[in-house]
Short mmCIF file of C-alpha atoms in Angstrom, two decimals:
data_model
loop_
_atom_site.label_atom_id
_atom_site.label_comp_id
_atom_site.label_asym_id
_atom_site.label_seq_id
_atom_site.Cartn_x
_atom_site.Cartn_y
_atom_site.Cartn_z
CA MET I 1 -0.05 0.11 0.04
CA LYS I 2 2.79 2.47 0.88
CA ARG I 3 4.27 2.24 -2.65
CA ASN I 4 0.87 1.87 -4.53
CA LEU I 5 -1.08 5.14 -3.83
CA LEU I 6 -0.11 8.73 -4.33
CA GLY I 7 -2.09 11.46 -2.56
CA VAL I 8 -3.01 14.67 -4.42
CA ILE I 9 -4.81 17.53 -2.69
CA ASP I 10 -6.29 20.36 -4.66
CA ALA I 11 -6.02 23.40 -2.49
CA THR I 12 -7.00 26.03 -5.32
CA THR I 13 -10.67 26.32 -4.57
CA TYR I 14 -12.34 29.45 -3.54
CA HIS I 15 -16.08 29.81 -2.42
CA ASP I 16 -17.54 33.22 -2.62
CA ASP I 17 -19.89 32.39 0.27
CA LEU I 18 -16.90 31.97 2.53
CA GLU I 19 -15.30 35.25 1.60
CA ASP I 20 -15.39 36.83 5.14
CA LEU I 21 -13.27 33.77 6.27
CA ILE I 22 -10.85 33.13 3.34
CA THR I 23 -9.89 36.58 2.16
CA HIS I 24 -6.42 36.10 3.96
CA ARG I 25 -6.20 32.50 4.11
CA SER I 26 -6.45 29.40 1.88
CA LEU I 27 -9.86 27.34 2.16
CA ALA I 28 -7.60 24.58 3.19
CA ALA I 29 -6.38 26.38 6.19
CA LEU I 30 -9.80 27.43 7.54
CA PRO I 31 -9.85 26.80 11.30
CA PHE I 32 -12.18 24.05 12.45
CA ALA I 33 -13.29 22.32 15.62
CA GLY I 34 -11.03 24.57 17.94
CA ARG I 35 -7.73 23.12 17.05
CA TYR I 36 -7.78 21.74 13.47
CA ARG I 37 -7.74 23.20 10.07
CA ILE I 38 -10.08 21.88 7.21
CA ILE I 39 -7.13 20.04 5.30
CA ASP I 40 -6.18 18.06 8.27
CA PHE I 41 -9.01 15.72 7.55
CA VAL I 42 -8.17 14.60 4.13
CA LEU I 43 -4.35 14.67 4.81
CA SER I 44 -4.94 12.50 7.87
CA ASN I 45 -7.04 10.08 6.11
CA MET I 46 -4.29 9.66 3.42
CA VAL I 47 -1.76 9.05 6.00
CA ASN I 48 -3.98 6.69 7.91
CA SER I 49 -4.38 4.81 4.56
CA GLY I 50 -0.79 4.22 4.32
CA ILE I 51 -0.08 7.10 1.73
CA ARG I 52 3.40 8.34 2.22
CA SER I 53 3.77 10.69 -0.80
CA VAL I 54 1.23 13.74 -0.81
CA ALA I 55 1.35 16.69 -3.22
CA ILE I 56 -0.71 19.95 -2.25
CA PHE I 57 -1.50 22.33 -5.00
CA PRO I 58 -2.48 25.65 -3.38
CA LYS I 59 -3.35 28.82 -5.39
CA MET I 60 -3.56 31.89 -3.35
CA GLN I 61 -3.14 33.28 0.26
CA TYR I 62 -1.24 29.89 1.06
CA ARG I 63 1.21 31.43 3.67
CA SER I 64 -1.12 30.28 6.58
CA LEU I 65 -1.48 26.84 4.93
CA MET I 66 2.30 26.25 4.74
CA ASP I 67 2.73 27.57 8.16
CA HIS I 68 0.28 25.09 9.51
CA LEU I 69 1.60 22.07 7.68
CA GLY I 70 5.46 22.93 7.70
CA SER I 71 7.47 19.99 6.89
CA GLY I 72 4.66 17.52 7.44
CA LYS I 73 6.08 16.25 10.70
CA ASN I 74 2.79 16.03 12.65
CA TRP I 75 1.51 13.80 9.81
CA ASP I 76 4.82 11.71 9.61
CA LEU I 77 5.55 13.16 6.17
CA ASN I 78 8.94 14.75 6.81
CA ARG I 79 10.85 11.98 4.88
CA LYS I 80 13.97 11.75 2.94
CA SER I 81 12.14 9.97 0.05
CA ASP I 82 8.40 10.79 -0.73
CA GLY I 83 6.87 12.91 2.02
CA LEU I 84 4.94 16.26 1.66
CA PHE I 85 5.28 18.53 -1.45
CA PHE I 86 3.93 22.00 -2.10
CA PHE I 87 3.31 23.29 -5.73
CA PRO I 88 1.92 26.74 -5.78
CA SER I 89 -0.27 27.40 -8.80
CA PRO I 90 1.17 30.02 -11.23
CA ILE I 91 -2.17 29.86 -13.16
CA ILE I 92 -4.55 32.72 -12.96
CA ASP I 93 -7.88 31.19 -13.01
CA ASN I 94 -11.10 32.74 -11.81
CA ASP I 95 -12.96 29.36 -11.76
CA GLY I 96 -12.08 28.25 -8.14
CA HIS I 97 -14.18 24.99 -8.50
CA LYS I 98 -12.23 22.79 -10.85
CA ILE I 99 -10.83 19.90 -8.65
CA GLY I 100 -7.75 18.51 -10.22
CA SER I 101 -6.95 21.22 -12.72
CA PHE I 102 -4.72 19.55 -15.46
CA GLU I 103 -3.22 23.00 -16.23
CA ASN I 104 -1.92 23.26 -12.61
CA PHE I 105 -0.84 19.63 -12.58
CA GLY I 106 0.88 20.21 -15.98
CA GLU I 107 3.10 22.91 -14.55
CA ASN I 108 4.57 20.30 -12.23
CA ILE I 109 4.38 17.25 -14.51
CA ASP I 110 8.03 16.07 -13.54
CA PHE I 111 6.55 15.22 -10.06
CA PHE I 112 4.14 12.86 -11.49
CA TYR I 113 6.82 11.43 -13.79
CA ARG I 114 8.93 10.63 -10.84
CA SER I 115 6.16 9.12 -8.66
CA THR I 116 6.56 5.42 -8.06
CA GLN I 117 3.00 4.86 -6.97
CA GLU I 118 0.72 2.98 -9.39
CA TYR I 119 -2.35 4.70 -8.35
CA ALA I 120 -3.33 8.29 -7.38
CA ILE I 121 -6.17 9.60 -5.28
CA ILE I 122 -7.07 13.22 -6.19
CA SER I 123 -9.17 15.08 -3.63
CA ASN I 124 -10.63 18.53 -2.75
CA CYS I 125 -9.26 20.05 0.45
CA TYR I 126 -12.47 21.13 2.13
CA THR I 127 -14.48 18.11 3.12
CA VAL I 128 -14.81 17.13 6.78
CA PHE I 129 -14.85 13.40 6.96
CA ASN I 130 -12.87 10.37 8.07
CA MET I 131 -12.47 7.63 5.45
CA ASN I 132 -9.97 4.89 4.83
CA PHE I 133 -8.86 4.89 1.22
CA ARG I 134 -7.68 1.34 1.24
CA PRO I 135 -10.99 -0.43 0.46
CA ILE I 136 -11.59 1.92 -2.30
CA LEU I 137 -8.14 1.02 -3.88
CA ASP I 138 -9.05 -2.53 -3.57
CA TRP I 139 -12.49 -2.21 -4.92
CA HIS I 140 -10.98 -0.11 -7.84
CA SER I 141 -8.45 -2.65 -8.83
CA ARG I 142 -11.15 -5.47 -9.12
CA SER I 143 -13.55 -3.24 -10.84
CA GLY I 144 -11.63 -2.82 -13.99
CA CYS I 145 -12.74 0.71 -14.26
CA ASP I 146 -10.35 3.57 -15.58
CA ILE I 147 -11.48 6.08 -12.93
CA THR I 148 -13.45 5.66 -9.60
CA GLU I 149 -15.48 8.70 -8.39
CA ILE I 150 -16.26 8.68 -4.72
CA HIS I 151 -19.89 9.50 -4.04
CA HIS I 152 -21.64 10.25 -0.71
CA LYS I 153 -24.65 8.29 0.54
CA ASP I 154 -26.92 11.10 -0.54
CA GLY I 155 -25.80 10.54 -4.27
CA GLY I 156 -23.68 13.62 -4.80
CA SER I 157 -19.91 13.56 -5.89
CA MET I 158 -17.55 14.12 -3.25
CA GLU I 159 -15.02 15.46 -5.77
CA MET I 160 -12.44 12.64 -5.08
CA TYR I 161 -11.15 10.31 -7.92
CA LEU I 162 -8.99 7.31 -7.90
CA ILE I 163 -7.03 6.84 -11.16
CA LYS I 164 -3.85 5.13 -12.40
CA THR I 165 -1.06 7.64 -12.24
CA SER I 166 -0.20 6.69 -15.76
CA LEU I 167 -3.63 7.53 -17.11
CA LEU I 168 -3.47 10.84 -14.99
CA ILE I 169 -0.23 11.85 -16.72
CA LYS I 170 -1.87 10.94 -20.02
CA LEU I 171 -4.85 13.29 -19.31
CA ILE I 172 -2.41 16.07 -18.37
CA GLU I 173 -0.32 15.76 -21.41
CA THR I 174 -3.22 15.46 -23.85
CA ARG I 175 -5.26 18.29 -22.15
CA ASN I 176 -4.94 20.70 -25.07
CA GLU I 177 -6.13 17.92 -27.63
CA THR I 178 -9.14 16.50 -25.54
CA GLY I 179 -10.25 19.68 -24.07
CA TYR I 180 -10.30 18.38 -20.73
CA THR I 181 -9.37 20.89 -18.15
CA CYS I 182 -9.95 18.81 -14.88
CA MET I 183 -11.07 15.55 -13.48
CA LYS I 184 -14.82 16.58 -13.60
CA ASP I 185 -14.73 17.11 -17.32
CA VAL I 186 -13.53 13.51 -17.69
CA VAL I 187 -16.02 11.88 -15.52
CA ASN I 188 -18.86 13.90 -16.98
CA ASP I 189 -17.84 13.32 -20.66
CA LEU I 190 -20.81 11.88 -22.47
CA GLN I 191 -18.57 10.25 -25.10
CA ASP I 192 -17.48 7.65 -22.51
CA LEU I 193 -13.81 7.58 -23.64
CA TYR I 194 -12.96 6.13 -20.21
CA SER I 195 -14.99 3.70 -17.93
CA VAL I 196 -16.04 5.66 -14.82
CA CYS I 197 -17.29 3.84 -11.74
CA HIS I 198 -18.81 5.25 -8.61
CA TYR I 199 -17.80 4.13 -5.15
CA GLY I 200 -20.48 4.92 -2.41
CA TYR I 201 -19.27 6.32 0.97
CA ASP I 202 -21.82 5.95 3.73
CA GLY I 203 -19.86 7.54 6.60
CA TYR I 204 -20.07 11.22 7.91
CA ALA I 205 -19.01 13.69 5.25
CA VAL I 206 -19.73 17.52 4.86
CA MET I 207 -18.20 19.66 2.11
CA ILE I 208 -17.62 23.18 3.40
CA ASP I 209 -18.69 25.53 0.90
CA SER I 210 -20.56 28.50 2.67
CA ILE I 211 -20.62 30.49 6.08
CA ALA I 212 -24.08 28.88 6.86
CA ASN I 213 -22.75 25.47 6.18
CA TYR I 214 -19.37 25.98 8.17
CA PHE I 215 -21.41 27.18 11.13
CA SER I 216 -23.96 24.31 11.25
CA THR I 217 -21.15 21.71 10.64
CA SER I 218 -19.20 23.18 13.67
CA MET I 219 -22.21 23.30 15.80
CA ASN I 220 -23.10 19.72 14.98
CA LEU I 221 -19.70 18.54 16.54
CA LEU I 222 -21.24 19.49 19.95
CA LYS I 223 -23.37 16.46 19.35
CA LEU I 224 -21.72 13.33 20.77
CA ASP I 225 -22.91 10.96 18.18
CA VAL I 226 -21.52 13.25 15.31
CA TRP I 227 -18.06 13.65 17.23
CA LYS I 228 -17.87 9.91 17.68
CA GLU I 229 -18.46 9.30 13.95
CA LEU I 230 -15.79 11.82 12.88
CA PHE I 231 -13.04 11.44 15.36
CA LEU I 232 -12.13 7.77 15.49
CA LYS I 233 -9.58 6.07 17.76
CA ASP I 234 -8.03 3.90 15.15
CA GLN I 235 -8.07 6.57 12.48
CA PRO I 236 -6.97 9.93 14.38
CA ILE I 237 -7.13 13.28 12.77
CA PHE I 238 -3.66 14.93 13.05
CA THR I 239 -2.94 18.56 13.28
CA LYS I 240 -0.18 20.89 14.13
CA VAL I 241 0.92 20.51 17.80
CA LYS I 242 1.40 23.58 19.90
CA ASP I 243 2.82 23.47 23.51
CA GLU I 244 0.26 25.43 25.61
CA PRO I 245 -0.90 25.38 29.00
CA PRO I 246 -4.32 23.99 30.02
CA THR I 247 -7.26 26.20 29.92
CA LYS I 248 -7.87 28.11 33.22
CA TYR I 249 -11.49 28.21 34.42
CA VAL I 250 -11.72 31.15 36.88
CA LYS I 251 -14.11 30.80 39.98
CA GLY I 252 -17.58 31.78 38.86
CA SER I 253 -17.23 30.86 35.33
CA ASP I 254 -19.84 28.44 33.70
CA VAL I 255 -19.33 26.25 30.86
CA LYS I 256 -22.02 23.95 29.24
CA ASN I 257 -21.83 21.76 26.12
CA ALA I 258 -18.69 23.34 24.81
CA MET I 259 -15.33 22.53 23.05
CA ILE I 260 -12.56 24.49 24.43
CA ALA I 261 -8.98 24.28 23.32
CA ASN I 262 -5.72 24.90 25.35
CA GLY I 263 -4.40 28.10 26.58
CA CYS I 264 -7.73 29.69 27.24
CA ILE I 265 -8.83 31.82 30.35
CA ILE I 266 -12.50 31.69 30.87
CA ASN I 267 -14.03 34.04 33.34
CA GLY I 268 -17.75 34.07 32.00
CA THR I 269 -20.32 31.87 30.73
CA VAL I 270 -19.79 29.58 27.58
CA GLU I 271 -22.74 27.46 26.20
CA ASN I 272 -22.87 25.56 23.02
CA SER I 273 -19.77 27.09 21.63
CA ILE I 274 -16.41 26.25 20.18
CA ILE I 275 -13.53 28.04 21.62
CA SER I 276 -10.09 27.82 20.03
CA ARG I 277 -6.60 28.19 21.60
CA GLY I 278 -5.63 31.21 23.69
CA VAL I 279 -8.89 32.92 23.89
CA LYS I 280 -9.61 35.20 26.87
CA ILE I 281 -13.22 35.65 28.10
CA GLY I 282 -13.92 38.23 30.67
CA LYS I 283 -16.01 38.34 33.94
CA GLY I 284 -19.81 38.45 33.15
CA ALA I 285 -19.36 37.80 29.43
CA VAL I 286 -21.87 35.28 27.83
CA ILE I 287 -20.95 33.36 24.85
CA LYS I 288 -23.80 31.26 23.29
CA ASN I 289 -23.79 29.37 19.92
CA CYS I 290 -20.54 30.83 18.82
CA ILE I 291 -17.31 30.01 17.11
CA ILE I 292 -14.35 32.01 18.83
CA MET I 293 -10.98 31.49 16.85
CA GLN I 294 -7.52 31.76 18.22
CA LYS I 295 -6.33 34.45 20.63
CA CYS I 296 -9.56 36.38 20.54
CA GLN I 297 -10.24 38.69 23.57
CA ILE I 298 -13.76 39.27 24.82
CA GLU I 299 -13.99 41.72 27.68
CA GLU I 300 -16.28 41.98 30.68
CA ASN I 301 -20.02 41.80 30.35
CA CYS I 302 -20.19 41.13 26.60
CA TYR I 303 -22.97 39.14 25.02
CA LEU I 304 -22.46 37.12 21.99
CA ASP I 305 -24.90 34.78 20.11
CA SER I 306 -24.64 33.02 16.86
CA VAL I 307 -21.27 34.79 16.08
CA ILE I 308 -18.01 33.77 14.34
CA LEU I 309 -15.13 35.70 15.62
CA ASP I 310 -11.99 35.27 13.43
CA LYS I 311 -8.46 35.11 14.75
CA ASP I 312 -7.24 38.02 16.94
CA VAL I 313 -10.53 39.87 17.33
CA LYS I 314 -11.09 42.05 20.29
CA VAL I 315 -14.46 42.63 21.71
CA GLU I 316 -14.51 45.53 24.24
CA ALA I 317 -16.49 45.57 27.41
CA GLY I 318 -20.18 45.67 27.15
CA VAL I 319 -20.47 45.01 23.52
CA GLN I 320 -23.53 42.82 22.33
CA LEU I 321 -23.37 40.89 19.02
CA PHE I 322 -26.14 38.76 17.48
CA GLY I 323 -26.35 36.61 14.48
CA THR I 324 -28.71 33.66 13.83
CA ALA I 325 -28.25 29.94 12.96
CA GLN I 326 -29.05 30.41 9.37
CA SER I 327 -27.07 33.66 9.24
CA PRO I 328 -24.22 33.97 11.90
CA LEU I 329 -22.51 37.23 12.23
CA VAL I 330 -18.78 37.18 11.14
CA ILE I 331 -16.21 39.44 12.54
CA ARG I 332 -13.18 39.54 10.35
CA LYS I 333 -9.62 38.72 11.58
CA GLY I 334 -7.78 41.30 13.74
CA THR I 335 -10.71 43.83 13.97
CA LYS I 336 -11.96 45.61 17.14
CA GLN I 337 -15.54 45.69 18.26
CA GLY I 338 -16.17 48.80 20.44
CA ALA I 339 -19.18 49.72 22.41
CA LEU I 340 -19.52 52.94 20.44
CA MET I 341 -19.38 51.00 17.27
CA ASN I 342 -22.46 48.99 18.18
CA SER I 343 -24.55 51.85 19.79
#
């Protein structure tokens, strides 16, 4: 298995409905569940499936992504042979929804030439799921199909494709003659030049493509049955390790049904919320149904409901912020919310 499957993650996608959260970061680097990034899921799935060579193709605002992944050490991908590879895309393409762009791959065709793996799994970067790719490879090799497209139990494509590396190279090399621009073009071609099969996945999987979707998916993690389906003991989700002290719960604080990462100081009330690392919540503050990202500061007597605070946001004393479950209020990274601004 270690020599048979190559991992390819397309991190070029841009969803307009997530603009407030991805103007300064790649979608792949979007924080999730308090201590993870979205890409951690597909990358961990690949590693747990025995894949030891993974290529990531980002396009824009990828500094935070590269900072998060580093050498790949936390995923055991810092290797002398194979390992983790970054290929930032030089292609200017306004269509941020082409998973597996052959133009981007073509700019780095030498990587595919040098790969020793017989098969490749090509995936998007923004699906929250926990899948072992081994059964898919076994199924594909027995099926005799040229390409296997992974579908979810609801029938929709998960934008993940299993293909022989030699065929992938052929598709890249002949893109100008065939007109195929990406994997989606190939599997949707009515001329049936290649046999395409569908593999059904019946586990938990959500593709993050909007603020509302991101918010609801995050809130669902507070349900124990969902958490258990996503975070499996024998298939862990790896992420960047940070050495931080335990969270301090000051006397008088009140926490109910919440996920709180390390390094926080909690003075107020937190309910049905996800709190990332290093967050400070002041005395008398009430946080309900919120996502609070890293190193935010919420001062005394604030009230927040259905709000997403991006990283390094400061909410001054007495401020009240409200959104809804269908339309959460998003406060952009590094901004300040003062009482006069909300009067």
